[in-house]
């Protein structure tokens, strides 16, 4: 039976839309317009005051802060329901590779920016961390020191590799996994951990209404969700580097 609330597919749509809004601000407005204008000392761009562009960018980025917390939650749900963790990780790593050049072009206007890697690497390390926690968990289901050590290693790897949201992203995924049996606790802890981003905790209002069902998601739709990240980054990279 269909339950009231938001399905996993609905949450994916919300995450993708808010991520797109965020990236329009980060790529087109910031990298494409604001940074060059500020570097040149200009007070306006195309007749639009820099202050107005800054305000518009702030609104887009505030909306976009909802995306990553939802993706972290969905990574946990994906891990809990996947039939093949290795395949899940390989898919994340593949799209991490496919997304890296578009990511660098969109946000740094160069095909290779070693100082920052895309979010697929963070999610892949988060899934590996959860796999370690599960593999070494105690008979009562709680985390063991070996599992925590695996999670710490994945967190350190994300930090050293400078992935999007770095080690904090992997850490938050692990915490959401460890609190998975209590939705109220999961949402409260998640909101607290994201409190450093003004609007990000609001994502857990949406997570609270998750109905535990996948929702309608055909194999084709699943592929679209994976491809959405590199494709939209490629479009934004083209706009930022070739048009703006």
Short mmCIF file of C-alpha atoms in Angstrom, two decimals:
data_model
loop_
_atom_site.label_atom_id
_atom_site.label_comp_id
_atom_site.label_asym_id
_atom_site.label_seq_id
_atom_site.Cartn_x
_atom_site.Cartn_y
_atom_site.Cartn_z
CA UNK A 1 0.00 0.00 0.00
CA UNK A 2 1.09 3.55 -0.71
CA UNK A 3 1.75 5.50 2.47
CA UNK A 4 1.31 9.22 2.98
CA UNK A 5 4.46 11.30 2.94
CA UNK A 6 7.45 11.66 0.65
CA UNK A 7 8.86 8.65 -1.17
CA UNK A 8 12.54 8.16 -1.88
CA UNK A 9 11.95 9.20 -5.48
CA UNK A 10 10.22 12.41 -4.38
CA UNK A 11 13.19 13.23 -2.15
CA UNK A 12 15.53 12.63 -5.11
CA UNK A 13 13.57 15.10 -7.22
CA UNK A 14 13.74 17.71 -4.46
CA UNK A 15 17.47 17.12 -3.97
CA UNK A 16 18.21 17.40 -7.69
CA UNK A 17 16.15 20.58 -8.14
CA UNK A 18 17.65 22.34 -5.13
CA UNK A 19 21.14 21.22 -6.19
CA UNK A 20 20.58 22.70 -9.65
CA UNK A 21 19.47 25.99 -8.09
CA UNK A 22 22.55 25.99 -5.87
CA UNK A 23 24.89 25.27 -8.76
CA UNK A 24 23.41 28.00 -10.94
CA UNK A 25 24.45 30.41 -8.21
CA UNK A 26 27.87 28.86 -7.64
CA UNK A 27 28.74 28.47 -11.33
CA UNK A 28 26.93 31.05 -13.44
CA UNK A 29 26.66 33.90 -10.95
CA UNK A 30 29.76 33.40 -8.80
CA UNK A 31 32.35 31.84 -11.12
CA UNK A 32 30.94 33.31 -14.33
CA UNK A 33 30.01 36.87 -13.33
CA UNK A 34 30.83 37.93 -9.78
CA UNK A 35 34.40 36.76 -9.37
CA UNK A 36 35.61 38.34 -12.65
CA UNK A 37 33.72 41.54 -11.81
CA UNK A 38 35.11 41.74 -8.29
CA UNK A 39 38.62 41.00 -9.57
CA UNK A 40 38.25 43.89 -12.02
CA UNK A 41 36.81 46.18 -9.35
CA UNK A 42 33.57 46.67 -11.29
CA UNK A 43 30.50 48.00 -9.47
CA UNK A 44 28.05 46.39 -11.90
CA UNK A 45 27.78 43.68 -14.54
CA UNK A 46 25.65 44.30 -17.61
CA UNK A 47 23.98 47.15 -15.79
CA UNK A 48 23.13 45.01 -12.76
CA UNK A 49 24.76 46.21 -9.52
CA UNK A 50 27.16 43.73 -7.93
CA UNK A 51 25.19 44.04 -4.69
CA UNK A 52 22.05 42.79 -6.46
CA UNK A 53 23.93 39.85 -7.94
CA UNK A 54 25.34 39.01 -4.52
CA UNK A 55 21.85 39.05 -3.03
CA UNK A 56 20.49 36.83 -5.82
CA UNK A 57 23.38 34.44 -5.39
CA UNK A 58 22.78 34.26 -1.65
CA UNK A 59 19.13 33.29 -2.20
CA UNK A 60 20.07 30.55 -4.68
CA UNK A 61 22.74 29.16 -2.37
CA UNK A 62 20.41 29.18 0.64
CA UNK A 63 17.87 27.14 -1.33
CA UNK A 64 20.62 24.84 -2.52
CA UNK A 65 21.74 24.01 1.02
CA UNK A 66 18.81 21.59 1.22
CA UNK A 67 20.32 19.25 -1.34
CA UNK A 68 23.32 17.64 0.32
CA UNK A 69 21.60 16.62 3.58
CA UNK A 70 18.94 14.85 1.51
CA UNK A 71 21.59 13.12 -0.60
CA UNK A 72 23.30 11.95 2.60
CA UNK A 73 20.03 10.47 3.85
CA UNK A 74 19.36 8.85 0.48
CA UNK A 75 22.87 7.34 0.50
CA UNK A 76 22.01 5.66 3.80
CA UNK A 77 18.71 4.38 2.42
CA UNK A 78 20.42 3.20 -0.75
CA UNK A 79 23.01 1.32 1.28
CA UNK A 80 20.35 -0.31 3.46
CA UNK A 81 18.32 -1.52 0.47
CA UNK A 82 20.97 -2.34 -2.13
CA UNK A 83 21.48 -5.97 -3.09
CA UNK A 84 25.10 -5.37 -4.10
CA UNK A 85 27.19 -2.86 -2.13
CA UNK A 86 30.22 -3.34 -4.37
CA UNK A 87 28.18 -2.49 -7.46
CA UNK A 88 26.72 0.52 -5.65
CA UNK A 89 30.21 1.82 -4.80
CA UNK A 90 31.54 1.14 -8.30
CA UNK A 91 28.65 3.11 -9.79
CA UNK A 92 29.35 6.07 -7.51
CA UNK A 93 33.06 5.97 -8.37
CA UNK A 94 32.31 5.77 -12.10
CA UNK A 95 30.11 8.86 -11.97
CA UNK A 96 32.69 10.57 -9.79
CA UNK A 97 35.17 10.13 -12.64
CA UNK A 98 32.65 11.26 -15.27
CA UNK A 99 31.72 14.34 -13.22
CA UNK A 100 35.15 15.61 -12.24
CA UNK A 101 36.05 17.63 -15.34
CA UNK A 102 32.55 19.20 -15.68
CA UNK A 103 32.66 19.96 -11.93
CA UNK A 104 36.03 21.71 -12.21
CA UNK A 105 35.00 23.64 -15.32
CA UNK A 106 31.69 24.74 -13.81
CA UNK A 107 33.05 26.02 -10.51
CA UNK A 108 36.74 26.76 -11.12
CA UNK A 109 36.81 27.40 -14.89
CA UNK A 110 39.60 24.89 -15.41
CA UNK A 111 39.46 21.21 -16.44
CA UNK A 112 41.63 20.23 -13.49
CA UNK A 113 41.22 21.74 -10.01
CA UNK A 114 43.05 19.46 -7.54
CA UNK A 115 41.92 21.55 -4.57
CA UNK A 116 38.32 20.30 -4.75
CA UNK A 117 36.66 17.05 -5.90
CA UNK A 118 32.99 16.43 -6.71
CA UNK A 119 30.35 15.05 -4.35
CA UNK A 120 30.24 11.55 -5.84
CA UNK A 121 33.58 10.83 -4.17
CA UNK A 122 32.12 11.89 -0.81
CA UNK A 123 29.09 9.65 -1.27
CA UNK A 124 31.26 6.70 -2.34
CA UNK A 125 33.46 7.07 0.74
CA UNK A 126 30.31 7.39 2.85
CA UNK A 127 29.01 4.09 1.50
CA UNK A 128 32.39 2.42 2.12
CA UNK A 129 32.32 3.76 5.68
CA UNK A 130 28.84 2.31 6.24
CA UNK A 131 30.00 -1.01 4.78
CA UNK A 132 32.82 -1.07 7.33
CA UNK A 133 30.46 -0.23 10.17
CA UNK A 134 28.07 -2.99 9.11
CA UNK A 135 30.78 -5.60 8.53
CA UNK A 136 32.28 -5.16 11.98
CA UNK A 137 29.12 -4.35 13.93
CA UNK A 138 28.54 -6.07 17.27
CA UNK A 139 25.89 -8.79 17.71
CA UNK A 140 23.50 -6.21 19.18
CA UNK A 141 23.86 -4.06 16.06
CA UNK A 142 25.99 -1.34 17.64
CA UNK A 143 29.27 -0.13 16.15
CA UNK A 144 32.53 -1.81 17.08
CA UNK A 145 35.93 -0.13 17.31
CA UNK A 146 36.96 -1.80 14.04
CA UNK A 147 33.91 -0.40 12.28
CA UNK A 148 34.52 3.04 13.71
CA UNK A 149 38.14 2.81 12.59
CA UNK A 150 37.00 2.03 9.02
CA UNK A 151 34.62 4.99 9.12
CA UNK A 152 37.40 7.23 10.45
CA UNK A 153 39.67 6.10 7.61
CA UNK A 154 37.05 6.98 5.00
CA UNK A 155 36.47 10.33 6.70
CA UNK A 156 40.20 11.06 6.64
CA UNK A 157 40.41 10.04 2.97
CA UNK A 158 37.64 12.52 2.08
CA UNK A 159 39.40 15.23 4.08
CA UNK A 160 42.77 14.63 2.41
CA UNK A 161 41.24 14.37 -1.07
CA UNK A 162 39.28 17.61 -0.56
CA UNK A 163 36.01 16.09 -1.72
CA UNK A 164 32.86 18.20 -1.66
CA UNK A 165 31.89 18.59 2.03
CA UNK A 166 35.17 16.69 2.72
CA UNK A 167 35.35 14.58 5.86
CA UNK A 168 32.32 16.20 7.44
CA UNK A 169 30.12 14.78 4.67
CA UNK A 170 31.33 11.21 5.31
CA UNK A 171 31.00 11.70 9.06
CA UNK A 172 27.39 12.89 8.72
CA UNK A 173 26.51 9.92 6.49
CA UNK A 174 27.91 7.60 9.18
CA UNK A 175 25.92 9.32 11.91
CA UNK A 176 22.72 9.10 9.88
CA UNK A 177 23.44 5.40 9.39
CA UNK A 178 24.07 4.81 13.10
CA UNK A 179 20.79 6.55 14.02
CA UNK A 180 18.77 4.83 11.26
CA UNK A 181 16.47 2.95 13.65
CA UNK A 182 15.08 6.14 15.19
CA UNK A 183 13.84 8.71 12.67
CA UNK A 184 13.30 11.40 15.29
CA UNK A 185 16.85 11.06 16.59
CA UNK A 186 18.20 10.83 13.06
CA UNK A 187 16.54 14.10 12.03
CA UNK A 188 17.55 15.96 15.19
CA UNK A 189 21.17 14.83 15.03
CA UNK A 190 21.32 15.51 11.28
CA UNK A 191 19.93 19.02 11.72
CA UNK A 192 22.42 19.76 14.50
CA UNK A 193 25.36 18.53 12.42
CA UNK A 194 24.31 20.77 9.53
CA UNK A 195 23.63 23.78 11.78
CA UNK A 196 26.73 25.53 10.41
CA UNK A 197 24.81 26.06 7.15
CA UNK A 198 21.86 28.37 7.76
CA UNK A 199 19.14 26.57 5.81
CA UNK A 200 20.54 23.02 5.59
CA UNK A 201 18.81 21.76 8.78
CA UNK A 202 15.45 22.42 7.10
CA UNK A 203 16.17 19.43 4.86
CA UNK A 204 15.40 17.17 7.79
CA UNK A 205 11.84 18.47 7.89
CA UNK A 206 11.49 16.77 4.49
CA UNK A 207 13.35 13.68 5.71
CA UNK A 208 10.91 13.45 8.64
CA UNK A 209 8.07 13.01 6.15
CA UNK A 210 9.84 10.19 4.29
CA UNK A 211 7.36 7.31 4.13
CA UNK A 212 9.94 4.54 3.86
CA UNK A 213 8.94 3.66 0.31
CA UNK A 214 11.03 3.95 -2.83
CA UNK A 215 8.19 5.33 -4.93
CA UNK A 216 7.94 4.96 -8.69
CA UNK A 217 11.46 4.75 -10.09
CA UNK A 218 11.98 2.74 -13.26
CA UNK A 219 15.47 1.62 -14.30
CA UNK A 220 15.49 4.47 -16.83
CA UNK A 221 14.60 7.01 -14.13
CA UNK A 222 17.34 5.62 -11.90
CA UNK A 223 19.87 6.19 -14.70
CA UNK A 224 18.57 9.74 -15.16
CA UNK A 225 19.17 10.50 -11.48
CA UNK A 226 22.79 9.32 -11.76
CA UNK A 227 23.41 11.16 -15.04
CA UNK A 228 21.77 14.37 -13.85
CA UNK A 229 24.87 15.43 -11.92
CA UNK A 230 27.51 15.28 -14.71
CA UNK A 231 25.07 16.45 -17.39
CA UNK A 232 23.83 19.55 -15.56
CA UNK A 233 27.41 20.41 -14.58
CA UNK A 234 28.44 20.13 -18.24
CA UNK A 235 25.69 22.54 -19.26
CA UNK A 236 26.60 25.01 -16.50
CA UNK A 237 30.28 24.71 -17.42
CA UNK A 238 29.45 25.59 -21.03
CA UNK A 239 27.36 28.60 -19.98
CA UNK A 240 29.95 29.83 -17.48
CA UNK A 241 32.98 29.43 -19.73
CA UNK A 242 31.61 30.07 -23.21
CA UNK A 243 28.73 32.52 -22.75
CA UNK A 244 29.24 34.57 -19.61
#
